[in-house]
Amino acid sequence: SYELTQPLSVSVALGQTARITCGGNNIGRKDVHWYQQRPGQAPALVIYRDVNRPSGIPERFSGSNSGNTATLTISGAQPGDEADYYCQVWDSSVIFGGGTKLTVL
Amino acid sequence: EVQLVESGGGLVQPGRSLRLACRGSGYTFGNYAMTWVRQAPGKGLEWVGYIRNKGYGGPIEYAASVKGRFTISRDDSKNIAYLDMNSLRIEDTGMYYCTRDSGTTGPAASEVWGQGTMVTVSS
């Protein structure tokens, strides 16, 4: 079955750029969606179909997808960006990555 | 405001059944597919299943871990999606979220999420 690999944790200094990766076999051929889950809250969509931001999501959030890696980039990281981030694809079933905890230092 | 509200969670013994409901508001409920996602305590997200809107038809999709035990349905006249859970197991314990799915022919991005309803399976 298809698997998505995310780092368990990523740390970023306040105001700097965080990159969260999502690895999968030929993931560049799939649509990747990204979710943010703040502590105690439901997840929220932050990027869909690799690069698209839903309304209300700051431009600081961007996505890319090529080869075997999709990446969520958060520019100018803020304290409110501290959360768990999950990638998701469809491969005969919906697959979520294991999640990455982002810490803003 | 687009909103999803889940209900029906609670404590249930292994082997018993439970029905969850998800009421949508602020949009034309019948025009959108719906997805259920769950999250065990302290763990990541796990997809449960997906139901298309009536306009597109097609099979209801289920995760292998729940296929044959869980059933998703919808009543567009009431703006409600249901998750019927039978033969519950301890490992079914978790927060259950319903989502509005942007996909029409198959699961895509979950663009709107409810606040979740907690299911605890324990003797």
Short mmCIF file of C-alpha atoms in Angstrom, two decimals:
data_model
loop_
_atom_site.label_atom_id
_atom_site.label_comp_id
_atom_site.label_asym_id
_atom_site.label_seq_id
_atom_site.Cartn_x
_atom_site.Cartn_y
_atom_site.Cartn_z
CA SER A 1 0.00 0.00 0.00
CA TYR A 2 1.06 3.57 -0.62
CA GLU A 3 2.87 5.35 2.18
CA LEU A 4 3.59 8.99 2.94
CA THR A 5 6.60 9.92 5.04
CA GLN A 6 6.79 13.13 7.04
CA PRO A 7 9.41 14.23 9.58
CA LEU A 8 8.12 13.95 13.13
CA SER A 9 9.11 17.49 13.96
CA VAL A 10 10.41 20.69 12.39
CA SER A 11 11.63 23.75 14.25
CA VAL A 12 11.87 27.26 12.86
CA ALA A 13 12.95 30.58 14.30
CA LEU A 14 10.33 33.28 14.53
CA GLY A 15 10.02 35.07 11.20
CA GLN A 16 12.04 32.51 9.29
CA THR A 17 10.96 29.95 6.69
CA ALA A 18 9.80 26.45 7.59
CA ARG A 19 9.65 23.62 5.11
CA ILE A 20 7.72 20.45 5.84
CA THR A 21 8.24 17.56 3.47
CA CYS A 22 5.99 14.67 2.49
CA GLY A 23 7.69 11.79 0.73
CA GLY A 24 6.04 9.16 -1.40
CA ASN A 25 6.76 7.10 -4.49
CA ASN A 26 6.17 9.37 -7.51
CA ILE A 27 4.11 11.66 -5.35
CA GLY A 28 4.64 14.34 -8.00
CA ARG A 29 2.05 12.53 -10.10
CA LYS A 30 -0.60 12.88 -7.40
CA ASP A 31 -2.63 15.73 -5.97
CA VAL A 32 -1.35 16.57 -2.51
CA HIS A 33 -3.39 18.38 0.12
CA TRP A 34 -2.08 19.84 3.38
CA TYR A 35 -3.86 20.35 6.71
CA GLN A 36 -2.98 22.33 9.80
CA GLN A 37 -4.17 21.11 13.21
CA ARG A 38 -3.61 23.46 16.11
CA PRO A 39 -3.67 21.94 19.61
CA GLY A 40 -7.18 21.03 20.67
CA GLN A 41 -8.70 22.00 17.35
CA ALA A 42 -10.02 20.26 14.26
CA PRO A 43 -7.76 20.15 11.21
CA ALA A 44 -8.05 22.86 8.57
CA LEU A 45 -7.10 22.78 4.89
CA VAL A 46 -4.16 25.07 4.09
CA ILE A 47 -3.08 23.86 0.63
CA TYR A 48 -5.02 21.82 -1.93
CA ARG A 49 -3.93 20.21 -5.18
CA ASP A 50 -0.26 20.86 -4.51
CA VAL A 51 -0.13 24.66 -4.69
CA ASN A 52 -3.56 26.21 -4.10
CA ARG A 53 -4.53 28.18 -1.00
CA PRO A 54 -8.14 28.21 0.23
CA SER A 55 -9.60 31.62 0.89
CA GLY A 56 -8.47 33.00 4.21
CA ILE A 57 -5.12 31.19 4.22
CA PRO A 58 -2.22 33.68 4.27
CA GLU A 59 0.10 33.93 1.30
CA ARG A 60 2.88 32.85 3.67
CA PHE A 61 1.67 29.30 3.08
CA SER A 62 2.74 27.72 -0.20
CA GLY A 63 3.16 24.27 -1.63
CA SER A 64 5.14 22.41 -4.23
CA ASN A 65 5.22 18.85 -5.50
CA SER A 66 7.70 17.10 -7.73
CA GLY A 67 9.32 13.71 -8.05
CA ASN A 68 9.12 11.88 -4.77
CA THR A 69 8.61 14.87 -2.48
CA ALA A 70 5.87 17.38 -1.79
CA THR A 71 6.71 20.38 0.36
CA LEU A 72 4.70 22.79 2.46
CA THR A 73 6.55 26.08 2.93
CA ILE A 74 5.65 28.58 5.62
CA SER A 75 7.36 31.93 5.20
CA GLY A 76 7.77 34.36 8.07
CA ALA A 77 6.72 31.80 10.67
CA GLN A 78 4.50 33.12 13.44
CA PRO A 79 3.67 31.69 16.89
CA GLY A 80 0.19 30.89 15.61
CA ASP A 81 1.70 28.56 13.02
CA GLU A 82 2.70 26.11 15.74
CA ALA A 83 0.64 23.07 14.91
CA ASP A 84 0.67 19.58 13.48
CA TYR A 85 0.70 19.45 9.70
CA TYR A 86 -0.54 16.52 7.63
CA CYS A 87 -0.21 15.76 3.93
CA GLN A 88 -2.84 13.71 2.11
CA VAL A 89 -3.17 11.94 -1.23
CA TRP A 90 -5.50 9.49 -2.91
CA ASP A 91 -4.13 6.10 -3.97
CA SER A 92 -7.02 3.62 -4.07
CA SER A 93 -7.77 5.02 -0.65
CA VAL A 94 -7.17 8.32 1.10
CA ILE A 95 -3.72 8.28 2.67
CA PHE A 96 -2.49 10.70 5.31
CA GLY A 97 1.10 11.26 6.26
CA GLY A 98 1.98 10.65 9.88
CA GLY A 99 2.07 14.35 10.67
CA THR A 100 4.78 16.88 11.48
CA LYS A 101 4.86 18.99 14.61
CA LEU A 102 6.02 22.51 13.82
CA THR A 103 7.65 24.45 16.63
CA VAL A 104 8.28 28.19 16.27
CA LEU A 105 11.24 29.22 18.42
CA GLU B 1 -21.24 30.69 7.48
CA VAL B 2 -20.47 27.18 6.27
CA GLN B 3 -20.59 24.83 9.23
CA LEU B 4 -20.55 21.13 10.04
CA VAL B 5 -21.67 19.82 13.41
CA GLU B 6 -21.18 16.21 14.47
CA SER B 7 -23.15 14.42 17.15
CA GLY B 8 -23.76 10.95 18.51
CA GLY B 9 -20.42 10.11 20.09
CA GLY B 10 -20.08 8.51 23.49
CA LEU B 11 -18.93 5.49 25.44
CA VAL B 12 -19.85 2.11 23.97
CA GLN B 13 -18.86 -1.46 24.72
CA PRO B 14 -16.88 -3.55 22.25
CA GLY B 15 -19.10 -5.31 19.75
CA ARG B 16 -21.91 -2.77 20.08
CA SER B 17 -23.11 -0.18 17.57
CA LEU B 18 -23.23 3.59 17.37
CA ARG B 19 -24.58 6.09 14.87
CA LEU B 20 -22.89 9.42 14.28
CA ALA B 21 -24.57 12.30 12.52
CA CYS B 22 -23.15 15.33 10.76
CA ARG B 23 -25.39 18.30 10.02
CA GLY B 24 -24.29 20.83 7.45
CA SER B 25 -25.44 24.42 7.21
CA GLY B 26 -24.61 27.59 5.29
CA TYR B 27 -24.41 25.87 1.91
CA THR B 28 -26.35 23.55 -0.40
CA PHE B 29 -25.60 20.30 1.40
CA GLY B 30 -26.70 18.00 -1.41
CA ASN B 31 -24.22 19.49 -3.89
CA TYR B 32 -21.17 18.24 -2.02
CA ALA B 33 -19.51 14.95 -1.21
CA MET B 34 -18.80 14.15 2.42
CA THR B 35 -15.92 12.39 4.12
CA TRP B 36 -15.41 10.95 7.60
CA VAL B 37 -11.96 11.09 9.19
CA ARG B 38 -10.98 9.84 12.64
CA GLN B 39 -8.11 10.44 15.02
CA ALA B 40 -7.14 8.12 17.85
CA PRO B 41 -5.99 9.92 21.03
CA GLY B 42 -2.52 11.35 20.48
CA LYS B 43 -2.29 9.89 16.98
CA GLY B 44 -2.56 11.09 13.40
CA LEU B 45 -5.46 11.35 11.00
CA GLU B 46 -7.09 8.28 9.50
CA TRP B 47 -9.57 8.36 6.65
CA VAL B 48 -12.77 6.40 7.28
CA GLY B 49 -14.85 6.83 4.14
CA TYR B 50 -16.46 9.01 1.48
CA ILE B 51 -19.89 9.47 -0.03
CA ARG B 52 -20.47 11.31 -3.28
CA ASN B 53 -23.25 13.74 -3.84
CA LYS B 54 -26.34 12.23 -5.42
CA GLY B 55 -25.69 13.95 -8.73
CA TYR B 56 -22.58 11.90 -9.35
CA GLY B 57 -23.62 8.56 -7.90
CA GLY B 58 -20.94 5.94 -7.70
CA PRO B 59 -19.92 3.65 -4.86
CA ILE B 60 -19.37 4.73 -1.30
CA GLU B 61 -15.68 4.33 -0.47
CA TYR B 62 -14.40 2.86 2.80
CA ALA B 63 -11.06 2.34 4.45
CA ALA B 64 -10.05 -1.29 4.69
CA SER B 65 -10.06 -1.07 8.50
CA VAL B 66 -13.80 -0.33 8.64
CA LYS B 67 -15.18 -1.92 5.47
CA GLY B 68 -18.01 -4.29 6.28
CA ARG B 69 -18.52 -2.78 9.74
CA PHE B 70 -19.18 0.89 9.03
CA THR B 71 -21.79 2.38 6.70
CA ILE B 72 -21.96 5.94 5.43
CA SER B 73 -25.23 7.42 4.21
CA ARG B 74 -26.81 10.81 3.73
CA ASP B 75 -30.21 12.45 3.92
CA ASP B 76 -30.02 15.59 1.81
CA SER B 77 -33.55 16.62 2.81
CA LYS B 78 -32.24 17.01 6.36
CA ASN B 79 -28.71 18.16 5.47
CA ILE B 80 -27.28 15.24 7.42
CA ALA B 81 -24.61 12.64 6.75
CA TYR B 82 -24.46 9.52 8.90
CA LEU B 83 -21.79 7.09 10.00
CA ASP B 84 -23.24 3.82 11.27
CA MET B 85 -20.63 1.87 13.18
CA ASN B 86 -21.20 -1.80 13.99
CA SER B 87 -19.07 -4.43 15.72
CA LEU B 88 -17.06 -1.70 17.35
CA ARG B 89 -13.55 -2.47 18.52
CA ILE B 90 -11.32 -0.82 21.08
CA GLU B 91 -9.13 0.45 18.25
CA ASP B 92 -12.10 2.41 16.86
CA THR B 93 -11.74 4.80 19.79
CA GLY B 94 -11.07 8.35 18.72
CA MET B 95 -12.38 11.68 17.57
CA TYR B 96 -14.55 11.41 14.50
CA TYR B 97 -14.69 14.32 12.09
CA CYS B 98 -16.99 14.84 9.17
CA THR B 99 -15.73 16.98 6.34
CA ARG B 100 -17.06 18.55 3.19
CA ASP B 101 -15.07 17.05 0.37
CA SER B 102 -14.16 19.09 -2.69
CA GLY B 103 -14.03 15.99 -4.88
CA THR B 104 -16.95 14.95 -7.05
CA THR B 105 -15.81 11.78 -8.79
CA GLY B 106 -13.67 10.65 -5.84
CA PRO B 107 -12.15 11.86 -2.56
CA ALA B 108 -10.14 15.04 -2.80
CA ALA B 109 -9.41 17.81 -0.31
CA SER B 110 -11.48 18.11 2.87
CA GLU B 111 -12.24 21.81 2.63
CA VAL B 112 -14.52 22.17 5.66
CA TRP B 113 -14.28 20.26 8.95
CA GLY B 114 -16.63 19.81 11.86
CA GLN B 115 -15.45 20.10 15.46
CA GLY B 116 -15.57 16.33 15.91
CA THR B 117 -17.40 13.91 18.18
CA MET B 118 -15.56 11.55 20.52
CA VAL B 119 -16.16 7.80 20.43
CA THR B 120 -14.79 5.64 23.22
CA VAL B 121 -15.01 1.88 22.89
CA SER B 122 -14.37 0.23 26.22
CA SER B 123 -15.80 -2.44 28.48
#
